[in-house]
Amino acid sequence: MKIVVLTGAGISAESGISTFRDNNGLWEQHRIEDVATPEAFQRNPKLVHTFYNARREQLDNQAIAPNAAHLALVELEKVLGDDFLLITQNVDDLHQRAGSKNLLAMHGSLRESLCSYCKHTGLVKSPLSTDTVCPACTKKGGMRPNIVWFNEMPYYLEEIYAALASCDIFISIGTSGNVYPAAGFVAIANEAKAHTIELNLEPSNQNSNFAEHHQGPATKLVPQWVEAFMRDRMQLKH
Ligand code: NAD
C-alpha cells in the first residue's frame, strides 16, 4: 500500500503560521508579487530579505511547534516506511521538526540560502542581506532564501511524478489547490487509479477532483484519518 501525501500552508495554520489564501491573497500583509517572485528580488532585494528573515525568525519563536497533524503523518510513516512519501509546499520546518524522513520540500526551505551566482545552498545562520557573502564563490549581493518563487521550477518533480504514478492513495492536506504544479498532482494520482482524498478546512479549488473529501481543521482530520487507516490495516492482518 503506497501512500503519497501533499501538504500546504493549512497544515501549519494551527501551529500559528499564517496561510495566504485565507488572508485575501496576502502573505503576512504582503502581495505575492512584492515578495515571492524573482522579479521582486531584483527590484527590491531589501524588502524580500526583510520578509523572509521575519518568516525565519517566526520559526524560532518558542510558541511555534509541530501540531497533531504533523505528528500523525510521522506515525503513518513509521508504519509504512518507504511506502510513504510526504511532499510539502511549505517552507517552514515543522514536518522536519516533527520527525518526517521521507519528505520532499518542493518549494524549498526558509532555513536555507541559495547563491544566485553559483547555486550553492547552505543553512542560514544569521539574517540574509544584500551584504551577505556566499561561502562558496565569495560574491556579494546574490544570496537569497532557498525558496522556489512563483515562475520558478519546483524541486524534485521527477521523483514526485514517479511516486504519484505508482501510489495507491493520494492525500492532499491544507492546500487551496491554486499553485501549480502541485494543484495538478490529484489528476496524476487519478490517472494512476489511486484513491484520492482531500482533508481541508474548506473545499479547495481541486475539491471535485478528489474521490473523498473531509472538511475541518487538520489537527482533527489528519490524526482521525491516520487512526482509522491503522485500525483497518490491523484488522486486515488478523
Ligand atoms: P494556501 O494559503 O493557498 O491555502 C491554504 C489552505 O489551507 C486553504 O484552502 C485553507 O482553507 C486551508 N486551511 C487553513 N487552515 C486550515 C486548517 N487549520 N486545517 C486544514 N486546512 C486549513 O496554501 P498553499 O495551497 O500551500 O499555497 C501557498 C503557497 O505559499 C505554497 O507554495 C507555500 O510554499 C507558501 N506558503 C507557505 C507557508 C508555510 O510554509 N507554512 C505559509 C504561507 C504560504
Coordinates of C-alpha atoms and ligand atoms in Angstrom, one line a residue:
M1 CA 0.0 0.0 0.0
K2 CA 1.8 3.1 -1.2
I3 CA 0.6 6.5 0.1
V4 CA 1.7 9.9 -1.1
V5 CA 0.7 12.9 1.0
L6 CA 0.8 16.5 -0.2
T7 CA 0.6 19.3 2.4
G8 CA 0.2 23.0 2.1
A9 CA 0.1 26.1 4.4
G10 CA -3.1 24.9 6.0
I11 CA -1.4 22.1 7.9
S12 CA 0.7 24.7 9.7
A13 CA -2.1 27.2 10.4
E14 CA -2.9 25.8 13.8
S15 CA 0.8 26.0 14.7
G16 CA 0.5 29.7 14.4
I17 CA 1.9 30.2 10.8
S18 CA -0.4 32.2 8.5
T19 CA -1.5 30.8 5.2
F20 CA -2.0 33.3 2.4
R21 CA -5.2 32.5 0.6
D22 CA -7.0 32.9 3.9
N23 CA -5.7 36.5 4.0
N24 CA -7.2 37.7 0.7
G25 CA -4.1 36.6 -1.2
L26 CA -1.7 38.3 1.1
W27 CA 1.1 36.5 2.9
E28 CA 1.6 38.3 6.2
Q29 CA 0.3 41.5 4.7
H30 CA 2.5 41.3 1.6
R31 CA 1.4 40.8 -2.1
I32 CA 3.0 37.8 -3.7
E33 CA 4.3 40.0 -6.5
D34 CA 6.3 42.0 -3.9
V35 CA 8.0 39.2 -2.1
A36 CA 7.7 35.8 -3.9
T37 CA 8.9 36.3 -7.4
P38 CA 12.5 36.6 -8.9
E39 CA 11.4 40.0 -10.3
A40 CA 10.5 41.2 -6.7
F41 CA 14.0 40.2 -5.6
Q42 CA 15.7 42.1 -8.4
R43 CA 13.5 45.1 -7.9
N44 CA 13.7 45.3 -4.1
P45 CA 16.1 42.7 -2.5
K46 CA 16.0 44.5 0.9
L47 CA 12.2 44.1 1.2
V48 CA 12.4 40.4 0.2
H49 CA 15.2 39.8 2.7
T50 CA 13.3 41.6 5.5
F51 CA 10.2 39.5 4.7
Y52 CA 11.9 36.1 4.7
N53 CA 14.1 37.0 7.7
A54 CA 10.9 37.7 9.6
R55 CA 9.3 34.4 8.5
R56 CA 12.5 32.5 9.6
E57 CA 12.6 34.3 12.9
Q58 CA 9.0 33.3 13.5
L59 CA 10.0 29.7 13.3
D60 CA 12.4 30.3 16.2
N61 CA 9.5 31.5 18.4
Q62 CA 9.0 29.0 21.3
A63 CA 5.3 29.1 20.6
I64 CA 5.7 27.7 17.1
A65 CA 5.8 23.9 17.1
P66 CA 4.6 20.9 15.0
N67 CA 1.0 20.1 15.7
A68 CA -1.1 16.9 15.9
A69 CA -1.4 16.8 12.1
H70 CA 2.4 16.9 11.5
L71 CA 2.9 14.3 14.2
A72 CA 0.2 11.9 12.9
L73 CA 2.0 11.8 9.5
V74 CA 5.1 10.8 11.3
E75 CA 3.2 7.9 12.9
L76 CA 1.9 6.9 9.4
E77 CA 5.5 6.9 8.0
K78 CA 6.7 4.7 10.9
V79 CA 4.2 2.0 9.8
L80 CA 4.6 2.3 6.0
G81 CA 8.3 3.1 5.8
D82 CA 9.4 3.5 2.2
D83 CA 5.8 3.1 1.0
F84 CA 5.1 6.6 2.4
L85 CA 6.2 9.8 0.8
L86 CA 5.4 13.3 2.1
I87 CA 5.6 16.2 -0.3
T88 CA 5.2 19.6 1.2
Q89 CA 4.7 23.0 -0.4
N90 CA 5.6 24.5 2.9
V91 CA 8.8 26.3 3.5
D92 CA 8.6 26.2 7.3
D93 CA 10.4 23.4 9.1
L94 CA 7.5 21.8 11.0
H95 CA 7.5 18.5 9.2
Q96 CA 11.2 18.2 9.7
R97 CA 10.9 19.0 13.4
A98 CA 8.0 16.6 13.8
G99 CA 10.4 13.8 12.5
S100 CA 9.2 13.2 9.0
K101 CA 12.0 11.5 7.0
N102 CA 10.6 10.6 3.5
L103 CA 10.0 14.2 2.8
L104 CA 10.4 16.4 -0.3
A105 CA 10.1 20.1 0.3
M106 CA 9.3 21.0 -3.3
H107 CA 9.2 24.8 -2.6
G108 CA 12.5 24.9 -0.7
S109 CA 13.2 25.9 2.9
L110 CA 13.3 29.1 4.9
R111 CA 16.2 27.6 6.8
E112 CA 18.4 27.5 3.7
S113 CA 20.1 30.1 1.5
L114 CA 20.8 29.9 -2.2
C115 CA 23.5 31.8 -4.1
S116 CA 22.1 33.3 -7.3
Y117 CA 25.6 33.2 -8.8
C118 CA 27.0 29.7 -8.1
K119 CA 23.8 28.0 -6.9
H120 CA 25.5 26.9 -3.6
T121 CA 22.9 26.1 -0.9
G122 CA 23.5 26.1 2.8
L123 CA 21.9 26.6 6.2
V124 CA 21.1 30.2 7.1
K125 CA 23.0 31.0 10.4
S126 CA 22.2 34.8 10.5
P127 CA 19.7 37.0 8.7
L128 CA 20.4 37.3 5.0
S129 CA 21.0 40.7 3.5
T130 CA 22.4 42.3 0.3
D131 CA 25.8 42.3 2.0
T132 CA 25.8 38.6 2.7
V133 CA 28.8 36.9 1.1
C134 CA 28.4 33.4 -0.5
P135 CA 30.7 31.0 1.4
A136 CA 31.4 29.1 -1.8
C137 CA 32.0 31.7 -4.6
T138 CA 32.6 34.7 -2.2
K139 CA 30.4 37.0 -4.3
K140 CA 28.2 39.5 -2.5
G141 CA 24.6 40.5 -3.4
G142 CA 23.4 37.2 -4.8
M143 CA 22.4 35.4 -1.6
R144 CA 18.7 34.7 -1.4
P145 CA 16.5 32.3 0.6
N146 CA 16.3 28.9 -1.0
I147 CA 12.6 29.3 -1.7
V148 CA 11.0 28.4 -5.0
W149 CA 9.3 31.6 -6.1
F150 CA 6.4 32.0 -8.5
N151 CA 7.6 31.4 -12.1
E152 CA 10.5 29.1 -10.8
M153 CA 10.7 25.4 -11.2
P154 CA 9.9 23.4 -8.0
Y155 CA 12.3 20.8 -6.7
Y156 CA 12.1 17.0 -7.0
L157 CA 9.5 16.9 -9.8
E158 CA 10.8 13.8 -11.4
E159 CA 10.7 11.8 -8.1
I160 CA 7.3 13.3 -7.3
Y161 CA 5.7 12.3 -10.6
A162 CA 7.2 8.8 -10.3
A163 CA 5.7 8.4 -6.8
L164 CA 2.3 9.7 -7.9
A165 CA 2.2 7.3 -10.9
S166 CA 2.6 4.3 -8.6
C167 CA 0.7 5.2 -5.5
D168 CA -2.5 3.6 -4.1
I169 CA -3.7 6.5 -2.0
F170 CA -3.1 10.2 -2.5
I171 CA -4.0 12.6 0.3
S172 CA -3.9 16.4 0.0
I173 CA -4.0 18.3 3.3
G174 CA -4.4 22.1 3.9
T175 CA -3.8 23.4 0.4
S176 CA -6.0 25.7 -1.7
G177 CA -5.2 24.0 -5.0
N178 CA -4.2 27.2 -6.7
V179 CA -0.5 26.8 -7.1
Y180 CA 0.7 24.6 -9.9
P181 CA 2.2 22.1 -10.5
A182 CA 1.1 20.9 -7.0
A183 CA -2.5 21.6 -7.8
G184 CA -2.3 19.1 -10.7
F185 CA -1.0 16.2 -8.6
V186 CA -4.5 14.9 -7.9
A187 CA -5.1 14.5 -11.7
I188 CA -1.9 12.4 -12.0
A189 CA -2.9 10.3 -9.0
N190 CA -6.4 9.8 -10.5
E191 CA -4.8 8.6 -13.8
A192 CA -2.8 6.1 -11.8
K193 CA -6.1 4.9 -10.3
A194 CA -5.1 5.9 -6.8
H195 CA -7.8 6.6 -4.2
T196 CA -7.7 10.4 -3.8
I197 CA -8.6 12.2 -0.5
E198 CA -8.8 15.8 0.4
L199 CA -8.5 17.0 4.0
N200 CA -9.0 20.7 4.2
L201 CA -10.8 23.4 6.2
E202 CA -13.0 24.3 3.2
P203 CA -13.4 22.8 -0.3
S204 CA -10.3 23.7 -2.3
N205 CA -10.2 24.6 -6.0
Q206 CA -9.5 21.0 -6.8
N207 CA -12.2 19.6 -4.5
S208 CA -14.2 18.0 -7.3
N209 CA -11.2 16.0 -8.5
F210 CA -11.0 14.0 -5.2
A211 CA -12.9 10.8 -4.7
E212 CA -13.3 11.5 -1.0
H213 CA -13.2 14.8 0.9
H214 CA -13.4 15.8 4.6
Q215 CA -13.7 19.4 5.8
G216 CA -12.3 20.6 9.1
P217 CA -9.1 21.6 10.9
A218 CA -6.0 19.5 10.1
T219 CA -5.3 18.8 13.8
K220 CA -8.6 16.9 13.9
L221 CA -8.9 15.4 10.5
V222 CA -5.4 14.1 10.0
P223 CA -5.0 12.1 13.3
Q224 CA -8.5 10.8 12.7
W225 CA -7.7 9.6 9.2
V226 CA -4.4 8.0 10.3
E227 CA -6.0 6.3 13.3
A228 CA -8.8 4.8 11.1
F229 CA -6.2 3.7 8.5
M230 CA -4.1 1.9 11.2
R231 CA -7.2 0.2 12.6
D232 CA -8.3 -1.1 9.2
R233 CA -4.7 -2.3 8.5
M234 CA -4.6 -4.2 11.8
Q235 CA -8.0 -5.8 11.1
L236 CA -6.8 -6.9 7.6
K237 CA -3.8 -8.6 9.2
H238 CA -5.9 -10.7 11.6
Ligands
NAD1 P1 -2.9 28.5 0.7 O1 -2.6 29.6 1.7 O2 -3.1 28.9 -0.7 O3 -4.1 27.6 1.2 C1 -4.2 27.1 2.5 C2 -5.4 26.2 2.5 O4 -5.4 25.6 3.8 C3 -6.8 26.8 2.3 O5 -7.5 26.1 1.3 C4 -7.4 26.8 3.7 O6 -8.8 26.5 3.6 C5 -6.8 25.6 4.3 N1 -6.6 25.7 5.7 C6 -6.5 26.8 6.5 N2 -6.4 26.5 7.8 C7 -6.5 25.1 7.9 C8 -6.5 24.2 8.9 N3 -6.4 24.6 10.2 N4 -6.7 22.9 8.6 C9 -6.8 22.4 7.3 N5 -6.8 23.3 6.3 C10 -6.7 24.6 6.6 O7 -1.7 27.5 0.8 P2 -1.0 26.6 -0.3 O8 -2.0 25.9 -1.1 O9 0.0 25.7 0.5 O10 -0.2 27.5 -1.2 C11 0.6 28.5 -0.6 C12 2.0 28.7 -1.1 O11 2.6 29.7 -0.2 C13 2.8 27.5 -1.0 O12 3.6 27.4 -2.2 C14 3.7 27.7 0.2 O13 5.1 27.5 -0.1 C15 3.6 29.2 0.5 N6 3.4 29.4 2.0 C16 4.0 28.6 2.9 C17 3.7 28.7 4.2 C18 4.4 27.7 5.2 O14 5.4 27.2 4.9 N7 3.8 27.4 6.4 C19 2.8 29.7 4.7 C20 2.2 30.5 3.7 C21 2.5 30.4 2.3

